[in-house]
Amino acid sequence: MVSGKIFQIVNGYTYGGVLKLKSCMRYRCTQGCGAILYKSFDGFLRDPVPVHHHPPPKLHLTPDGTYMITFGLSQRGGRILIFSGYSYSMQKFKNDYFYWRCTMVQPGTAKRCTAKLFTTLDYKVIDDVGGHCHKKPKFTKRNNKIVRIY
């Protein structure tokens, strides 16, 4: 069985980065806004739902309980994976997993964003590592293909 990170979805917002505390579990907003969710060990929310300063991510849950990913083209025509509004390019295939890296560059530098994504052979997301340091890219549809424009 493949295990990935544990995520919580509350009111459409996603929380990850779980940390076990003495009396509860702490989750942080996956969008990096600083909102923190506390859940007791029996699964109940300990505090009111935190306030976010952004809309919830647009995730499409499939009937089998996994999240849908889509594929598009980069500005140069390369294949990119789109998950949670961010684009990733495949870096390597190892041990029956695809290893993807964010396609964006950190603002004001020439360094690439450090966010990574791991998928199975059938493109089910196993894990996403690191936070994004930039806004989500914009996409458009050209000739029935999704193309990143920013």
XYZ file of N, CA and C in Angstrom:
450
model
N 0.834 -1.184 0.000
C 0.000 0.000 0.000
C 0.875 1.242 0.000
N 0.538 2.200 -0.813
C 1.295 3.435 -0.910
C 0.699 4.441 0.061
N 1.534 5.046 0.874
C 1.017 6.059 1.798
C 1.519 7.426 1.373
N 0.665 8.408 1.524
C 1.015 9.777 1.183
C 0.772 10.670 2.373
N 0.844 11.951 2.159
C 0.585 12.898 3.230
C -0.885 12.887 3.591
N -1.163 13.262 4.818
C -2.537 13.347 5.282
C -3.018 14.775 5.080
N -4.135 14.919 4.375
C -4.730 16.225 4.146
C -6.130 16.241 4.725
N -6.553 17.397 5.156
C -7.906 17.600 5.647
C -8.585 18.611 4.737
N -9.859 18.426 4.472
C -10.629 19.399 3.704
C -11.779 19.858 4.588
N -11.817 21.155 4.884
C -12.869 21.745 5.706
C -13.392 22.972 4.980
N -14.697 22.993 4.709
C -15.341 24.108 3.994
C -14.678 24.396 2.648
N -14.150 23.367 1.990
C -13.541 23.535 0.680
C -12.072 23.902 0.712
N -11.525 24.230 1.872
C -10.112 24.581 2.002
C -9.322 23.337 2.377
N -8.104 23.233 1.857
C -7.274 22.068 2.130
C -6.196 22.418 3.142
N -5.927 21.465 4.025
C -4.931 21.639 5.075
C -3.977 20.454 5.045
N -2.694 20.728 5.208
C -1.682 19.683 5.219
C -0.615 20.037 6.232
N 0.563 19.474 6.083
C 1.659 19.786 6.999
C 1.305 19.428 8.426
N 0.833 18.216 8.623
C 0.337 17.803 9.937
C 1.471 17.751 10.961
N 1.148 18.207 12.168
C 2.084 18.152 13.288
C 1.318 17.636 14.498
N 1.837 16.594 15.115
C 1.177 16.016 16.289
C 1.611 16.797 17.524
N 0.642 17.393 18.211
C 0.890 18.106 19.458
C 0.463 17.217 20.624
N 0.614 17.697 21.852
C 0.246 16.886 23.015
C -1.234 16.533 23.035
N -2.085 17.498 22.691
C -3.522 17.276 22.852
C -4.302 17.227 21.539
N -3.638 17.465 20.405
C -4.371 17.504 19.139
C -3.398 17.428 17.957
N -3.966 17.503 16.763
C -3.177 17.545 15.527
C -3.324 18.938 14.926
N -2.231 19.481 14.399
C -2.267 20.804 13.784
C -2.027 20.669 12.286
N -2.870 21.333 11.502
C -2.756 21.336 10.047
C -2.659 22.780 9.575
N -1.849 23.028 8.542
C -1.715 24.369 7.959
C -2.380 24.408 6.595
N -2.862 25.584 6.227
C -3.481 25.767 4.916
C -2.460 25.440 3.832
N -2.856 24.658 2.844
C -1.935 24.271 1.774
C -1.649 25.413 0.811
N -2.421 26.502 0.896
C -2.188 27.657 0.033
C -1.159 28.605 0.644
N -0.724 28.338 1.890
C 0.312 29.141 2.524
C -0.171 30.449 3.121
N -1.466 30.576 3.408
C -1.984 31.846 3.920
C -1.785 31.997 5.424
N -1.358 30.962 6.101
C -1.128 31.044 7.538
C -2.277 30.526 8.382
N -3.394 30.154 7.772
C -4.522 29.619 8.533
C -4.146 28.251 9.101
N -4.480 28.042 10.372
C -4.131 26.796 11.053
C -5.397 26.139 11.579
N -5.488 24.834 11.395
C -6.640 24.046 11.827
C -6.175 23.083 12.913
N -6.900 23.040 14.032
C -6.585 22.120 15.117
C -7.702 21.089 15.230
N -7.317 19.801 15.197
C -8.302 18.724 15.349
C -7.874 17.836 16.508
N -8.854 17.461 17.334
C -8.555 16.547 18.433
C -8.278 15.160 17.856
N -7.738 14.285 18.678
C -7.383 12.948 18.203
C -8.608 12.117 17.824
N -9.785 12.505 18.333
C -11.003 11.787 17.952
C -11.669 12.387 16.717
N -11.011 13.364 16.068
C -11.471 13.880 14.783
C -12.324 15.128 14.819
N -12.541 15.706 15.994
C -13.367 16.908 16.086
C -12.510 18.168 16.015
N -13.068 19.239 15.416
C -12.368 20.520 15.380
C -12.291 21.084 16.786
N -11.117 21.584 17.172
C -10.948 22.129 18.518
C -11.285 23.605 18.579
N -11.030 24.338 17.528
C -11.257 25.781 17.483
C -12.177 26.086 16.314
N -12.706 27.309 16.255
C -13.502 27.674 15.073
C -12.666 27.558 13.801
N -13.345 27.385 12.685
C -12.653 27.267 11.400
C -11.914 28.577 11.127
N -10.627 28.510 10.782
C -9.846 29.733 10.566
C -10.309 30.533 9.347
N -9.950 31.811 9.352
C -10.297 32.711 8.252
C -9.171 32.688 7.227
N -9.531 32.553 5.962
C -8.565 32.567 4.864
C -8.696 33.878 4.103
N -7.629 34.295 3.457
C -7.631 35.524 2.665
C -7.546 35.209 1.178
N -8.091 34.071 0.801
C -8.086 33.628 -0.590
C -9.265 32.687 -0.791
N -9.689 32.477 -2.030
C -10.772 31.519 -2.272
C -10.264 30.088 -2.092
N -11.158 29.136 -1.826
C -10.715 27.743 -1.696
C -10.201 27.213 -3.027
N -9.281 26.248 -2.987
C -8.776 25.678 -4.239
C -9.876 24.941 -4.983
N -9.748 24.881 -6.295
C -10.725 24.170 -7.115
C -10.217 22.756 -7.340
N -10.683 21.842 -6.515
C -10.291 20.441 -6.624
C -11.494 19.640 -7.083
N -11.271 18.688 -7.939
C -12.345 17.848 -8.456
C -12.165 16.439 -7.910
N -13.039 16.057 -6.985
C -12.971 14.742 -6.373
C -13.648 13.719 -7.276
N -12.947 12.643 -7.562
C -13.504 11.581 -8.394
C -14.277 10.607 -7.503
N -15.121 9.744 -8.085
C -15.913 8.807 -7.274
C -15.080 7.864 -6.407
N -13.843 7.568 -6.808
C -13.031 6.655 -5.996
C -12.274 7.371 -4.882
N -12.532 8.673 -4.678
C -11.938 9.404 -3.566
C -10.602 10.049 -3.861
N -10.173 10.061 -5.113
C -8.919 10.713 -5.467
C -9.224 12.031 -6.174
N -8.213 12.870 -6.292
C -8.405 14.163 -6.936
C -7.953 14.118 -8.380
N -8.725 14.785 -9.223
C -8.463 14.771 -10.656
C -7.325 15.732 -10.999
N -6.467 15.269 -11.853
C -5.427 16.127 -12.398
C -5.675 16.253 -13.893
N -5.154 17.308 -14.474
C -5.289 17.494 -15.915
C -3.905 17.703 -16.501
N -3.830 17.614 -17.801
C -2.572 17.830 -18.488
C -2.728 18.985 -19.458
N -1.656 19.701 -19.670
C -1.669 20.821 -20.593
C -0.333 20.926 -21.295
N -0.133 22.055 -21.975
C 1.114 22.307 -22.693
C 1.793 23.540 -22.122
N 3.113 23.487 -22.048
C 3.867 24.667 -21.637
C 3.922 25.638 -22.813
N 4.519 26.796 -22.601
C 4.624 27.779 -23.678
C 5.456 27.256 -24.845
N 6.354 26.322 -24.568
C 7.185 25.735 -25.629
C 6.590 24.454 -26.201
N 5.431 24.044 -25.705
C 4.783 22.854 -26.241
C 5.034 21.581 -25.469
N 5.755 21.656 -24.347
C 6.001 20.470 -23.534
C 4.786 20.098 -22.702
N 4.708 18.844 -22.311
C 3.576 18.349 -21.528
C 3.759 18.734 -20.065
N 2.712 19.299 -19.456
C 2.741 19.642 -18.042
C 1.530 19.032 -17.342
N 1.700 18.736 -16.074
C 0.622 18.233 -15.239
C 0.076 19.413 -14.438
N -1.242 19.528 -14.346
C -1.861 20.618 -13.603
C -2.620 20.010 -12.432
N -2.220 20.402 -11.222
C -2.861 19.913 -10.003
C -3.041 21.080 -9.046
N -4.251 21.277 -8.588
C -4.571 22.344 -7.637
C -4.237 23.723 -8.192
N -4.266 23.865 -9.516
C -4.016 25.163 -10.132
C -2.556 25.465 -10.409
N -1.644 24.582 -10.038
C -0.213 24.764 -10.292
C 0.230 23.784 -11.373
N 1.252 24.160 -12.126
C 1.735 23.302 -13.211
C 3.072 22.669 -12.832
N 3.242 21.418 -13.247
C 4.441 20.641 -12.932
C 4.971 19.980 -14.198
N 6.295 19.871 -14.289
C 6.904 19.125 -15.393
C 7.536 17.858 -14.820
N 7.482 16.775 -15.605
C 8.023 15.514 -15.124
C 9.547 15.559 -15.159
N 10.163 15.151 -14.064
C 11.612 15.147 -13.962
C 12.196 13.755 -14.164
N 11.567 12.769 -13.525
C 12.082 11.402 -13.674
C 11.019 10.395 -13.272
N 11.294 9.147 -13.621
C 10.444 8.019 -13.270
C 11.314 7.035 -12.513
N 10.908 6.690 -11.288
C 11.732 5.803 -10.479
C 10.836 5.016 -9.525
N 11.098 3.731 -9.373
C 10.360 2.861 -8.448
C 8.847 2.945 -8.647
N 8.406 2.932 -9.886
C 6.980 2.990 -10.236
C 6.295 4.297 -9.845
N 7.058 5.372 -9.698
C 6.491 6.684 -9.385
C 7.037 7.722 -10.352
N 6.193 8.694 -10.689
C 6.641 9.854 -11.451
C 6.995 10.960 -10.465
N 8.085 11.641 -10.732
C 8.564 12.730 -9.902
C 8.408 14.009 -10.718
N 7.615 14.972 -10.232
C 7.313 16.208 -10.944
C 7.825 17.406 -10.149
N 8.230 18.478 -10.858
C 8.639 19.740 -10.217
C 7.795 20.873 -10.752
N 7.562 21.858 -9.905
C 6.804 23.034 -10.318
C 7.540 23.724 -11.465
N 6.781 24.232 -12.422
C 7.386 24.842 -13.608
C 7.716 26.318 -13.432
N 7.291 26.920 -12.335
C 7.450 28.368 -12.172
C 8.784 28.735 -11.530
N 9.159 29.989 -11.709
C 10.396 30.540 -11.157
C 10.035 31.441 -9.988
N 10.887 31.455 -8.946
C 10.641 32.319 -7.800
C 10.683 33.774 -8.240
N 9.721 34.585 -7.787
C 9.681 35.995 -8.206
C 10.960 36.743 -7.841
N 11.485 37.501 -8.780
C 12.671 38.318 -8.551
C 13.990 37.580 -8.607
N 13.966 36.286 -8.894
C 15.208 35.510 -8.975
C 15.150 34.613 -10.201
N 16.225 33.893 -10.421
C 16.245 32.920 -11.512
C 16.061 31.504 -10.966
N 15.779 31.380 -9.651
C 15.628 30.065 -9.030
C 14.232 29.513 -9.260
N 14.163 28.226 -9.498
C 12.882 27.556 -9.689
C 12.169 27.359 -8.363
N 10.861 27.340 -8.408
C 10.052 27.019 -7.233
C 10.426 25.609 -6.777
N 10.438 25.382 -5.485
C 10.900 24.095 -4.957
C 9.781 23.080 -4.727
N 8.543 23.409 -5.071
C 7.430 22.476 -4.865
C 7.574 21.260 -5.781
N 7.260 20.084 -5.230
C 7.377 18.825 -5.971
C 6.096 18.026 -5.805
N 5.883 17.091 -6.707
C 4.688 16.251 -6.692
C 5.096 14.842 -7.095
N 4.520 13.842 -6.434
C 4.784 12.448 -6.765
C 3.469 11.789 -7.151
N 3.460 11.051 -8.274
C 2.257 10.352 -8.715
C 2.584 8.894 -9.020
N 1.541 8.072 -9.033
C 1.689 6.674 -9.422
C 1.672 6.587 -10.947
N 1.765 5.370 -11.458
C 1.735 5.165 -12.908
C 0.437 5.655 -13.536
N -0.672 5.546 -12.791
C -1.953 6.014 -13.320
C -2.274 7.442 -12.864
N -1.249 8.178 -12.480
C -1.312 9.609 -12.152
C -2.166 9.931 -10.936
N -2.212 9.043 -9.972
C -2.843 9.381 -8.696
C -1.789 10.067 -7.838
N -2.155 11.191 -7.261
C -1.203 11.965 -6.462
C -0.939 11.241 -5.151
N 0.343 10.998 -4.875
C 0.754 10.346 -3.643
C 1.158 11.393 -2.619
N 1.931 12.363 -3.050
C 2.505 13.322 -2.116
C 2.813 14.617 -2.845
N 2.646 15.734 -2.161
C 3.170 16.987 -2.691
C 4.032 17.595 -1.604
N 5.214 18.005 -1.984
C 6.236 18.437 -1.041
C 6.571 19.896 -1.299
N 6.693 20.648 -0.244
C 7.097 22.049 -0.359
C 5.951 22.960 -0.738
N 6.099 24.208 -0.385
C 5.086 25.204 -0.713
C 5.500 26.011 -1.926
N 4.531 26.575 -2.578
C 4.805 27.417 -3.737
C 5.128 28.830 -3.266
N 6.034 29.497 -3.951
C 6.467 30.843 -3.577
C 5.967 31.866 -4.594
N 4.900 31.561 -5.292
C 4.406 32.408 -6.375
C 2.910 32.229 -6.514
N 2.305 33.091 -7.300
C 0.877 32.966 -7.584
C 0.660 31.805 -8.547
N -0.579 31.334 -8.592
C -0.907 30.268 -9.530
C -0.808 30.795 -10.954
N -0.270 29.987 -11.876
C -0.194 30.430 -13.271
C -1.577 30.485 -13.911
N -1.668 31.184 -15.017
C -2.931 31.291 -15.748
C -2.872 30.358 -16.960
N -4.022 29.772 -17.273
C -4.122 28.834 -18.388
C -5.222 29.291 -19.332
N -5.111 28.902 -20.585
C -6.153 29.158 -21.570
C -6.322 27.900 -22.414
N -7.407 27.834 -23.147
C -7.653 26.681 -24.007
C -7.453 27.103 -25.453
N -6.547 26.431 -26.158
C -6.278 26.685 -27.575
C -6.346 25.365 -28.326
N -7.142 25.337 -29.375
C -7.281 24.122 -30.188
C -7.566 22.890 -29.327
N -8.476 23.042 -28.380
C -8.870 21.955 -27.480
C -7.745 21.470 -26.573
N -6.718 22.283 -26.352
C -5.619 21.933 -25.462
C -5.455 23.044 -24.437
N -5.129 22.662 -23.203
C -4.882 23.641 -22.149
C -3.437 24.098 -22.261
N -3.227 25.423 -22.313
C -1.894 25.994 -22.481
C -1.644 26.993 -21.361
N -0.466 26.906 -20.741
C -0.102 27.877 -19.712
C 0.335 29.164 -20.390
N -0.232 30.311 -19.963
C 0.137 31.586 -20.577
C 0.932 32.464 -19.637
N 1.033 32.123 -18.389
C 1.790 32.929 -17.426
C 2.583 32.018 -16.549
